[in-house]
Amino acid sequence: MRDSYHDQLDDILADLVHMCQKVAIAVRSSTSALLDADIHLAEQVIGDDTELDRMQADIEERAFTLLARQSPVAGELRTVVASLRMVTELERMGDLAAHVAKIARLRYPEVAVPELLRPNFVRMGDVAEKMVVTAGHTLSSRSIESAEDLRSRDEEMDDLRSSQFRVMLGDGWEYGVEAAVDVALLGRYYERIADHAASMGRRIIYVVTGEFPETEYWPQP
Amino acid sequence: MRDSYHDQLDDILADLVHMCQKVAIAVRSSTSALLDADIHLAEQVIGDDTELDRMQADIEERAFTLLARQSPVAGELRTVVASLRMVTELERMGDLAAHVAKIARLRYPEVAVPELLRPNFVRMGDVAEKMVVTAGHTLSSRSIESAEDLRSRDEEMDDLRSSQFRVMLGDGWEYGVEAAVDVALLGRYYERIADHAASMGRRIIYVVTGEFPETEYWPQP
């Protein structure tokens, strides 16, 4: 019975890792759709989001069944509860990738991102995607170092966003209000994807060590 | 032992209702700080947010202890798990109110919201605050009608946000890029507060009926 509980928990964790891979693809595809005004790719990200919703519902149900079945030992209980949290964050990251894709679709055939900020968004997309991949790796390896890597990447994301604001509010901005509104929201979506990935790192440290890392250095969930 | 479990769960629910009241105050105060460029009120909302974080940590720990103590019956388990979710949403709503207050502080002594959109933000603030109050009422009354009220108010919030975009992207916008960026983000924060409140309504329906309402009509958590 114990083994079976343990196996089912392992299956949930494996599916969370699988979900990280799907979310990483969604983030990469939405960034490509955004930067290349690729309407087909944008539609694909938006459509595929229902698959992430389905995975979330499935994982939640299984975690709930595990909680109902028997009282797990403390470490397992922490893991089940953290899984319920992480699956919500992954589903949310999928939504945010779909939000990026929706702005790409809204501005098609134009590119929503002005040329001046293209390198910034290339980097933002890259950091966000790598953070989701790292969250998945952290989950499968339970590596504290890997979780800490998420923290420093999240700081890089914050810097990228600050630099967007400097560009938009500086004298050289000649792209008007619509582009600024798009950039403000797009930047927010990427920042939130990064926050969720960093928050997953924090939860994994909690699962592994039984304690949350110092909150002042970590973004809150 | 059963009674004691039940009592502790009731205490958690009562504290969630109390947290709703605190969040409703944060939302109202942040709106006042925003519309009146009231720096002291803005600082107060930002400072008080740590109290919401503390309440979240306390409620989480008690819910976790309840999960560890014994296997609850299905209805109680649903309630404990929903409580863990709702406390996260309430903490997040507090963060979003603090984000509103931070924009008020950033633009002080100017008012971040242009005169043209003042009535819109008055209404947004009002809808958001009422939704948080209704979420608290729904939680204490377990009323399905009250939960459904959250859905229609969330639609009103979406309409308010759409009308902000029409104003900003229309010909009459003479407030420049900075104000547009502020409005885009502020609108997003209020919309997210409303989403979280509506999501709480959805979770309460789940606790009461054992089933989620049809997802097409409800915002996802």
Short mmCIF file of C-alpha atoms in Angstrom, two decimals:
data_model
loop_
_atom_site.label_atom_id
_atom_site.label_comp_id
_atom_site.label_asym_id
_atom_site.label_seq_id
_atom_site.Cartn_x
_atom_site.Cartn_y
_atom_site.Cartn_z
CA MET A 1 0.00 0.00 0.00
CA ARG A 2 2.85 2.33 0.94
CA ASP A 3 4.66 1.54 -2.28
CA SER A 4 1.57 2.12 -4.31
CA TYR A 5 1.04 5.53 -2.66
CA HIS A 6 4.63 6.38 -3.38
CA ASP A 7 4.33 5.23 -7.01
CA GLN A 8 1.26 7.35 -7.57
CA LEU A 9 3.02 10.36 -6.12
CA ASP A 10 5.97 9.71 -8.44
CA ASP A 11 3.56 9.56 -11.38
CA ILE A 12 2.14 12.94 -10.41
CA LEU A 13 5.63 14.44 -10.23
CA ALA A 14 6.52 12.91 -13.62
CA ASP A 15 3.39 14.46 -15.11
CA LEU A 16 4.30 17.83 -13.61
CA VAL A 17 7.70 17.55 -15.34
CA HIS A 18 5.87 16.68 -18.57
CA MET A 19 3.64 19.72 -18.06
CA CYS A 20 6.77 21.90 -17.66
CA GLN A 21 7.92 20.67 -21.07
CA LYS A 22 4.56 21.56 -22.63
CA VAL A 23 4.57 24.99 -21.00
CA ALA A 24 8.16 25.62 -22.17
CA ILE A 25 7.03 24.85 -25.74
CA ALA A 26 4.05 27.20 -25.32
CA VAL A 27 6.35 29.99 -24.11
CA ARG A 28 8.80 29.47 -26.98
CA SER A 29 6.03 29.28 -29.59
CA SER A 30 4.23 32.36 -28.27
CA THR A 31 7.50 34.33 -28.40
CA SER A 32 8.06 33.21 -32.02
CA ALA A 33 4.45 34.05 -32.89
CA LEU A 34 4.95 37.48 -31.32
CA LEU A 35 8.27 38.33 -32.95
CA ASP A 36 7.40 36.95 -36.41
CA ALA A 37 3.69 37.90 -36.43
CA ASP A 38 3.02 34.20 -37.07
CA ILE A 39 -0.76 33.89 -36.80
CA HIS A 40 -0.82 30.09 -37.23
CA LEU A 41 1.62 29.59 -34.39
CA ALA A 42 -0.35 32.07 -32.26
CA GLU A 43 -3.58 30.12 -32.88
CA GLN A 44 -1.78 26.89 -32.04
CA VAL A 45 -0.57 28.18 -28.66
CA ILE A 46 -4.07 29.47 -27.86
CA GLY A 47 -5.70 26.18 -28.91
CA ASP A 48 -3.15 23.97 -27.14
CA ASP A 49 -3.82 25.74 -23.83
CA THR A 50 -6.91 23.55 -23.31
CA GLU A 51 -4.57 20.54 -23.17
CA LEU A 52 -2.74 22.16 -20.24
CA ASP A 53 -6.10 22.80 -18.55
CA ARG A 54 -6.98 19.14 -19.03
CA MET A 55 -3.63 18.02 -17.57
CA GLN A 56 -4.18 20.31 -14.59
CA ALA A 57 -7.64 18.85 -13.89
CA ASP A 58 -6.27 15.31 -14.16
CA ILE A 59 -3.30 15.93 -11.83
CA GLU A 60 -5.50 17.76 -9.32
CA GLU A 61 -7.94 14.90 -9.18
CA ARG A 62 -5.19 12.35 -8.60
CA ALA A 63 -3.54 14.50 -5.90
CA PHE A 64 -6.91 14.91 -4.24
CA THR A 65 -7.52 11.14 -4.34
CA LEU A 66 -4.12 10.59 -2.71
CA LEU A 67 -5.01 13.02 0.07
CA ALA A 68 -8.32 11.23 0.62
CA ARG A 69 -6.94 7.71 0.56
CA GLN A 70 -4.80 7.65 3.65
CA SER A 71 -2.79 10.00 5.80
CA PRO A 72 0.59 10.19 4.13
CA VAL A 73 3.78 10.77 6.11
CA ALA A 74 4.89 14.40 6.46
CA GLY A 75 7.32 14.49 3.51
CA GLU A 76 4.76 12.94 1.18
CA LEU A 77 2.02 15.28 2.37
CA ARG A 78 4.30 18.26 1.67
CA THR A 79 4.89 16.88 -1.81
CA VAL A 80 1.19 16.32 -2.57
CA VAL A 81 0.27 19.81 -1.35
CA ALA A 82 3.18 21.37 -3.28
CA SER A 83 2.04 19.44 -6.38
CA LEU A 84 -1.43 20.95 -6.08
CA ARG A 85 0.22 24.36 -5.97
CA MET A 86 2.65 23.76 -8.79
CA VAL A 87 0.02 22.42 -11.17
CA THR A 88 -1.94 25.66 -10.66
CA GLU A 89 1.19 27.70 -11.42
CA LEU A 90 1.90 25.68 -14.56
CA GLU A 91 -1.66 26.08 -15.80
CA ARG A 92 -1.33 29.81 -15.15
CA MET A 93 1.96 30.01 -17.07
CA GLY A 94 0.15 28.36 -19.99
CA ASP A 95 -2.55 31.05 -19.79
CA LEU A 96 0.11 33.75 -19.82
CA ALA A 97 1.79 32.25 -22.91
CA ALA A 98 -1.68 32.24 -24.54
CA HIS A 99 -2.08 35.93 -23.55
CA VAL A 100 1.19 36.70 -25.39
CA ALA A 101 -0.11 34.78 -28.42
CA LYS A 102 -3.40 36.71 -28.29
CA ILE A 103 -1.58 40.04 -28.57
CA ALA A 104 0.41 38.61 -31.53
CA ARG A 105 -2.91 37.62 -33.13
CA LEU A 106 -4.54 40.97 -32.37
CA ARG A 107 -1.82 42.92 -34.20
CA TYR A 108 -1.36 40.50 -37.13
CA PRO A 109 -0.16 41.13 -39.84
CA GLU A 110 1.83 43.77 -37.96
CA VAL A 111 4.44 42.77 -35.37
CA ALA A 112 3.23 43.94 -31.95
CA VAL A 113 6.77 44.53 -30.68
CA PRO A 114 8.58 47.60 -32.06
CA GLU A 115 11.97 46.95 -33.67
CA LEU A 116 13.69 48.95 -30.92
CA LEU A 117 12.56 46.43 -28.27
CA ARG A 118 12.98 43.29 -30.35
CA PRO A 119 16.30 42.23 -28.73
CA ASN A 120 14.74 42.80 -25.29
CA PHE A 121 11.79 40.53 -26.08
CA VAL A 122 14.05 37.90 -27.68
CA ARG A 123 15.89 37.79 -24.36
CA MET A 124 12.71 37.86 -22.26
CA GLY A 125 11.27 34.94 -24.21
CA ASP A 126 14.53 33.06 -23.86
CA VAL A 127 14.79 33.66 -20.09
CA ALA A 128 11.13 32.70 -19.54
CA GLU A 129 11.45 29.50 -21.57
CA LYS A 130 14.72 28.50 -19.83
CA MET A 131 13.13 29.15 -16.42
CA VAL A 132 10.26 26.79 -17.20
CA VAL A 133 12.75 24.16 -18.42
CA THR A 134 14.81 24.70 -15.25
CA ALA A 135 11.66 24.37 -13.09
CA GLY A 136 11.04 20.97 -14.72
CA HIS A 137 14.66 19.96 -14.20
CA THR A 138 14.51 21.11 -10.57
CA LEU A 139 11.40 19.02 -10.07
CA SER A 140 12.94 15.84 -11.49
CA SER A 141 16.38 16.30 -9.90
CA ARG A 142 15.21 17.92 -6.63
CA SER A 143 18.35 19.98 -6.96
CA ILE A 144 18.64 22.99 -4.66
CA GLU A 145 21.26 24.56 -6.95
CA SER A 146 18.88 24.36 -9.86
CA ALA A 147 16.13 25.99 -7.75
CA GLU A 148 18.53 28.78 -6.85
CA ASP A 149 19.35 29.30 -10.52
CA LEU A 150 15.66 30.21 -10.95
CA ARG A 151 16.09 33.04 -8.50
CA SER A 152 18.94 34.69 -10.40
CA ARG A 153 17.15 34.31 -13.72
CA ASP A 154 14.08 35.93 -12.21
CA GLU A 155 16.24 38.93 -11.32
CA GLU A 156 17.41 39.09 -14.94
CA MET A 157 13.76 39.14 -16.03
CA ASP A 158 13.08 42.06 -13.69
CA ASP A 159 16.05 43.94 -15.19
CA LEU A 160 14.76 43.30 -18.71
CA ARG A 161 11.39 44.69 -17.72
CA SER A 162 12.91 47.79 -16.11
CA SER A 163 14.82 48.46 -19.30
CA GLN A 164 11.55 48.23 -21.30
CA PHE A 165 10.09 50.97 -19.13
CA ARG A 166 13.17 53.15 -19.63
CA VAL A 167 12.87 52.76 -23.42
CA MET A 168 9.09 53.40 -23.51
CA LEU A 169 9.22 56.44 -21.25
CA GLY A 170 12.37 57.89 -22.81
CA ASP A 171 12.55 60.57 -25.52
CA GLY A 172 13.29 58.14 -28.34
CA TRP A 173 9.89 56.38 -28.23
CA GLU A 174 8.20 57.02 -31.55
CA TYR A 175 5.86 54.03 -31.67
CA GLY A 176 2.86 55.65 -30.04
CA VAL A 177 0.42 54.62 -27.34
CA GLU A 178 -0.83 51.32 -28.76
CA ALA A 179 2.64 49.79 -28.97
CA ALA A 180 3.43 51.05 -25.46
CA VAL A 181 0.27 49.44 -24.07
CA ASP A 182 1.15 46.16 -25.80
CA VAL A 183 4.72 46.25 -24.48
CA ALA A 184 3.54 47.06 -20.93
CA LEU A 185 1.20 44.06 -20.92
CA LEU A 186 3.55 41.69 -22.74
CA GLY A 187 6.33 42.57 -20.30
CA ARG A 188 3.96 41.89 -17.44
CA TYR A 189 3.03 38.46 -18.85
CA TYR A 190 6.66 37.40 -19.23
CA GLU A 191 7.49 38.73 -15.78
CA ARG A 192 4.63 36.68 -14.31
CA ILE A 193 5.76 33.50 -16.10
CA ALA A 194 9.18 34.05 -14.51
CA ASP A 195 7.61 34.71 -11.09
CA HIS A 196 5.68 31.45 -11.26
CA ALA A 197 8.77 29.49 -12.30
CA ALA A 198 10.75 31.05 -9.43
CA SER A 199 7.87 30.27 -7.09
CA MET A 200 8.02 26.63 -8.21
CA GLY A 201 11.71 26.65 -7.28
CA ARG A 202 10.75 27.92 -3.85
CA ARG A 203 8.15 25.18 -3.44
CA ILE A 204 10.62 22.48 -4.50
CA ILE A 205 13.12 23.71 -1.91
CA TYR A 206 10.28 23.41 0.62
CA VAL A 207 9.54 19.85 -0.48
CA VAL A 208 13.22 18.85 -0.31
CA THR A 209 14.25 20.64 2.88
CA GLY A 210 10.91 21.02 4.68
CA GLU A 211 11.45 24.78 4.87
CA PHE A 212 10.87 27.72 2.60
CA PRO A 213 13.95 29.73 1.62
CA GLU A 214 14.27 33.25 3.03
CA THR A 215 11.34 35.16 1.57
CA GLU A 216 13.13 38.49 1.13
CA TYR A 217 15.23 37.03 -1.68
CA TRP A 218 12.45 35.09 -3.34
CA PRO A 219 9.42 36.27 -5.20
CA GLN A 220 6.20 35.35 -3.48
CA PRO A 221 3.95 32.80 -5.23
CA MET B 1 -11.76 14.27 17.73
CA ARG B 2 -14.20 14.68 14.86
CA ASP B 3 -15.71 17.78 16.44
CA SER B 4 -12.32 19.24 17.07
CA TYR B 5 -11.37 18.70 13.41
CA HIS B 6 -14.58 20.36 12.39
CA ASP B 7 -14.03 23.29 14.75
CA GLN B 8 -10.55 23.88 13.43
CA LEU B 9 -11.85 23.87 9.88
CA ASP B 10 -14.52 26.40 10.89
CA ASP B 11 -11.80 28.57 12.41
CA ILE B 12 -9.89 28.48 9.14
CA LEU B 13 -12.99 29.50 7.20
CA ALA B 14 -13.68 32.32 9.68
CA ASP B 15 -10.11 33.56 9.21
CA LEU B 16 -10.52 33.45 5.43
CA VAL B 17 -13.63 35.63 5.82
CA HIS B 18 -11.58 37.98 8.02
CA MET B 19 -8.87 38.04 5.33
CA CYS B 20 -11.53 38.99 2.74
CA GLN B 21 -12.42 41.99 4.91
CA LYS B 22 -8.76 43.03 5.10
CA VAL B 23 -8.31 42.63 1.34
CA ALA B 24 -11.49 44.63 0.68
CA ILE B 25 -10.04 47.47 2.79
CA ALA B 26 -6.73 47.22 0.89
CA VAL B 27 -8.59 47.46 -2.44
CA ARG B 28 -10.66 50.44 -1.29
CA SER B 29 -7.64 52.23 0.17
CA SER B 30 -5.48 51.63 -2.88
CA THR B 31 -8.21 53.06 -5.11
CA SER B 32 -8.47 56.15 -2.90
CA ALA B 33 -4.68 56.49 -2.87
CA LEU B 34 -4.69 56.25 -6.66
CA LEU B 35 -7.52 58.71 -7.33
CA ASP B 36 -6.46 61.27 -4.73
CA ALA B 37 -2.68 60.85 -5.07
CA ASP B 38 -2.67 60.11 -1.34
CA ILE B 39 0.89 59.03 -0.61
CA HIS B 40 0.24 58.19 3.05
CA LEU B 41 -2.63 55.89 2.20
CA ALA B 42 -0.52 54.31 -0.57
CA GLU B 43 2.30 53.63 1.90
CA GLN B 44 -0.20 52.18 4.35
CA VAL B 45 -1.59 49.68 1.80
CA ILE B 46 1.95 48.66 0.81
CA GLY B 47 2.99 48.27 4.45
CA ASP B 48 -0.17 46.43 5.52
CA ASP B 49 0.36 43.80 2.83
CA THR B 50 2.85 42.00 5.10
CA GLU B 51 -0.05 41.37 7.51
CA LEU B 52 -1.90 39.54 4.73
CA ASP B 53 1.25 37.51 4.02
CA ARG B 54 1.42 36.61 7.70
CA MET B 55 -2.24 35.57 7.76
CA GLN B 56 -1.68 33.44 4.67
CA ALA B 57 1.29 31.64 6.25
CA ASP B 58 -0.71 31.00 9.43
CA ILE B 59 -3.81 29.66 7.63
CA GLU B 60 -1.66 27.48 5.35
CA GLU B 61 0.13 25.94 8.30
CA ARG B 62 -3.14 25.13 10.07
CA ALA B 63 -4.70 23.65 6.92
CA PHE B 64 -1.59 21.58 6.42
CA THR B 65 -1.75 20.35 10.01
CA LEU B 66 -5.37 19.35 9.49
CA LEU B 67 -4.41 17.37 6.39
CA ALA B 68 -1.63 15.63 8.31
CA ARG B 69 -3.67 14.80 11.39
CA GLN B 70 -6.15 12.31 10.05
CA SER B 71 -7.97 11.49 6.85
CA PRO B 72 -10.96 13.80 6.78
CA VAL B 73 -14.23 12.80 5.12
CA ALA B 74 -14.62 13.87 1.48
CA GLY B 75 -16.53 17.12 2.10
CA GLU B 76 -14.04 18.28 4.71
CA LEU B 77 -11.11 17.38 2.51
CA ARG B 78 -12.60 19.44 -0.31
CA THR B 79 -12.95 22.34 2.09
CA VAL B 80 -9.37 22.12 3.39
CA VAL B 81 -7.95 21.92 -0.14
CA ALA B 82 -10.20 24.79 -1.31
CA SER B 83 -9.04 26.82 1.71
CA LEU B 84 -5.42 26.32 0.70
CA ARG B 85 -6.33 27.64 -2.73
CA MET B 86 -8.42 30.55 -1.52
CA VAL B 87 -5.80 31.78 0.91
CA THR B 88 -3.33 31.96 -1.99
CA GLU B 89 -5.83 33.95 -4.05
CA LEU B 90 -6.49 36.36 -1.17
CA GLU B 91 -2.78 36.90 -0.62
CA ARG B 92 -2.43 37.57 -4.34
CA MET B 93 -5.31 40.07 -4.31
CA GLY B 94 -3.49 41.89 -1.51
CA ASP B 95 -0.35 42.01 -3.69
CA LEU B 96 -2.40 43.44 -6.56
CA ALA B 97 -3.86 46.16 -4.32
CA ALA B 98 -0.29 46.96 -3.25
CA HIS B 99 0.70 47.15 -6.96
CA VAL B 100 -2.05 49.75 -7.47
CA ALA B 101 -0.75 51.68 -4.46
CA LYS B 102 2.82 51.51 -5.83
CA ILE B 103 1.75 53.21 -9.07
CA ALA B 104 -0.04 55.88 -6.97
CA ARG B 105 3.21 56.38 -5.04
CA LEU B 106 5.35 56.43 -8.19
CA ARG B 107 3.37 59.29 -9.73
CA TYR B 108 2.87 61.31 -6.54
CA PRO B 109 2.19 64.28 -6.33
CA GLU B 110 0.54 63.78 -9.73
CA VAL B 111 -2.57 61.59 -10.05
CA ALA B 112 -1.63 58.54 -12.19
CA VAL B 113 -5.14 58.27 -13.66
CA PRO B 114 -6.07 60.91 -16.28
CA GLU B 115 -9.26 62.87 -15.59
CA LEU B 116 -10.91 61.31 -18.64
CA LEU B 117 -10.70 57.82 -17.07
CA ARG B 118 -11.46 58.82 -13.49
CA PRO B 119 -15.11 57.64 -13.56
CA ASN B 120 -13.97 54.35 -15.07
CA PHE B 121 -11.45 53.76 -12.27
CA VAL B 122 -13.94 54.83 -9.59
CA ARG B 123 -16.23 52.11 -10.92
CA MET B 124 -13.43 49.54 -11.27
CA GLY B 125 -12.35 50.13 -7.68
CA ASP B 126 -15.93 49.84 -6.53
CA VAL B 127 -16.61 46.61 -8.44
CA ALA B 128 -13.33 45.06 -7.22
CA GLU B 129 -14.01 45.98 -3.60
CA LYS B 130 -17.60 44.70 -3.74
CA MET B 131 -16.43 41.44 -5.32
CA VAL B 132 -14.00 40.82 -2.45
CA VAL B 133 -16.77 41.61 0.06
CA THR B 134 -19.10 39.26 -1.83
CA ALA B 135 -16.43 36.54 -1.84
CA GLY B 136 -16.28 36.83 1.96
CA HIS B 137 -20.06 36.75 2.21
CA THR B 138 -20.20 33.73 -0.10
CA LEU B 139 -17.67 31.98 2.10
CA SER B 140 -19.60 32.57 5.32
CA SER B 141 -23.07 31.94 3.86
CA ARG B 142 -22.08 29.19 1.39
CA SER B 143 -24.66 30.80 -0.86
CA ILE B 144 -24.66 29.69 -4.51
CA GLU B 145 -26.56 32.84 -5.53
CA SER B 146 -23.89 35.00 -3.98
CA ALA B 147 -21.19 33.02 -5.85
CA GLU B 148 -23.09 33.55 -9.08
CA ASP B 149 -23.25 37.27 -8.40
CA LEU B 150 -19.44 37.22 -8.57
CA ARG B 151 -19.62 35.95 -12.12
CA SER B 152 -21.79 38.81 -13.38
CA ARG B 153 -19.65 41.40 -11.61
CA ASP B 154 -16.56 39.89 -13.21
CA GLU B 155 -18.17 40.47 -16.60
CA GLU B 156 -18.76 44.10 -15.64
CA MET B 157 -15.07 44.39 -14.80
CA ASP B 158 -14.14 43.03 -18.23
CA ASP B 159 -16.42 45.62 -19.86
CA LEU B 160 -14.81 48.41 -17.86
CA ARG B 161 -11.41 47.27 -19.00
CA SER B 162 -12.48 47.07 -22.66
CA SER B 163 -13.74 50.63 -22.43
CA GLN B 164 -10.34 51.75 -21.05
CA PHE B 165 -8.67 50.32 -24.15
CA ARG B 166 -11.15 52.11 -26.43
CA VAL B 167 -10.40 55.41 -24.69
CA MET B 168 -6.61 54.96 -24.74
CA LEU B 169 -6.42 53.86 -28.35
CA GLY B 170 -8.98 56.41 -29.58
CA ASP B 171 -8.21 59.79 -31.14
CA GLY B 172 -9.02 61.78 -28.00
CA TRP B 173 -6.10 60.43 -25.95
CA GLU B 174 -3.85 63.36 -25.13
CA TYR B 175 -2.18 62.05 -21.99
CA GLY B 176 0.83 60.47 -23.62
CA VAL B 177 2.60 57.14 -23.27
CA GLU B 178 3.35 57.16 -19.55
CA ALA B 179 -0.30 57.55 -18.56
CA ALA B 180 -1.31 54.85 -21.05
CA VAL B 181 1.23 52.41 -19.61
CA ASP B 182 -0.02 53.16 -16.09
CA VAL B 183 -3.66 52.68 -17.14
CA ALA B 184 -2.88 49.41 -18.96
CA LEU B 185 -1.20 47.98 -15.86
CA LEU B 186 -3.70 49.38 -13.35
CA GLY B 187 -6.57 47.97 -15.42
CA ARG B 188 -4.81 44.63 -15.46
CA TYR B 189 -4.40 44.64 -11.65
CA TYR B 190 -8.08 45.38 -11.04
CA GLU B 191 -9.11 42.77 -13.60
CA ARG B 192 -6.95 40.18 -11.83
CA ILE B 193 -8.44 41.05 -8.42
CA ALA B 194 -11.87 40.45 -9.96
CA ASP B 195 -10.70 37.19 -11.56
CA HIS B 196 -9.45 35.91 -8.21
CA ALA B 197 -12.71 36.86 -6.46
CA ALA B 198 -14.72 35.10 -9.18
CA SER B 199 -12.43 32.10 -8.88
CA MET B 200 -13.14 32.01 -5.13
CA GLY B 201 -16.85 31.90 -5.98
CA ARG B 202 -16.15 28.94 -8.23
CA ARG B 203 -14.24 27.15 -5.48
CA ILE B 204 -17.01 27.77 -2.95
CA ILE B 205 -19.56 26.26 -5.35
CA TYR B 206 -17.24 23.25 -5.55
CA VAL B 207 -17.07 22.98 -1.76
CA VAL B 208 -20.86 23.25 -1.41
CA THR B 209 -21.95 21.07 -4.34
CA GLY B 210 -18.93 18.83 -4.86
CA GLU B 211 -18.71 19.96 -8.48
CA PHE B 212 -17.23 22.89 -10.33
CA PRO B 213 -19.66 25.06 -12.28
CA GLU B 214 -19.45 24.88 -16.08
CA THR B 215 -16.05 26.28 -16.94
CA GLU B 216 -17.10 28.12 -20.09
CA TYR B 217 -19.04 30.63 -18.02
CA TRP B 218 -16.47 31.03 -15.30
CA PRO B 219 -13.02 32.52 -15.34
CA GLN B 220 -10.35 29.98 -14.65
CA PRO B 221 -8.47 30.34 -11.36
#
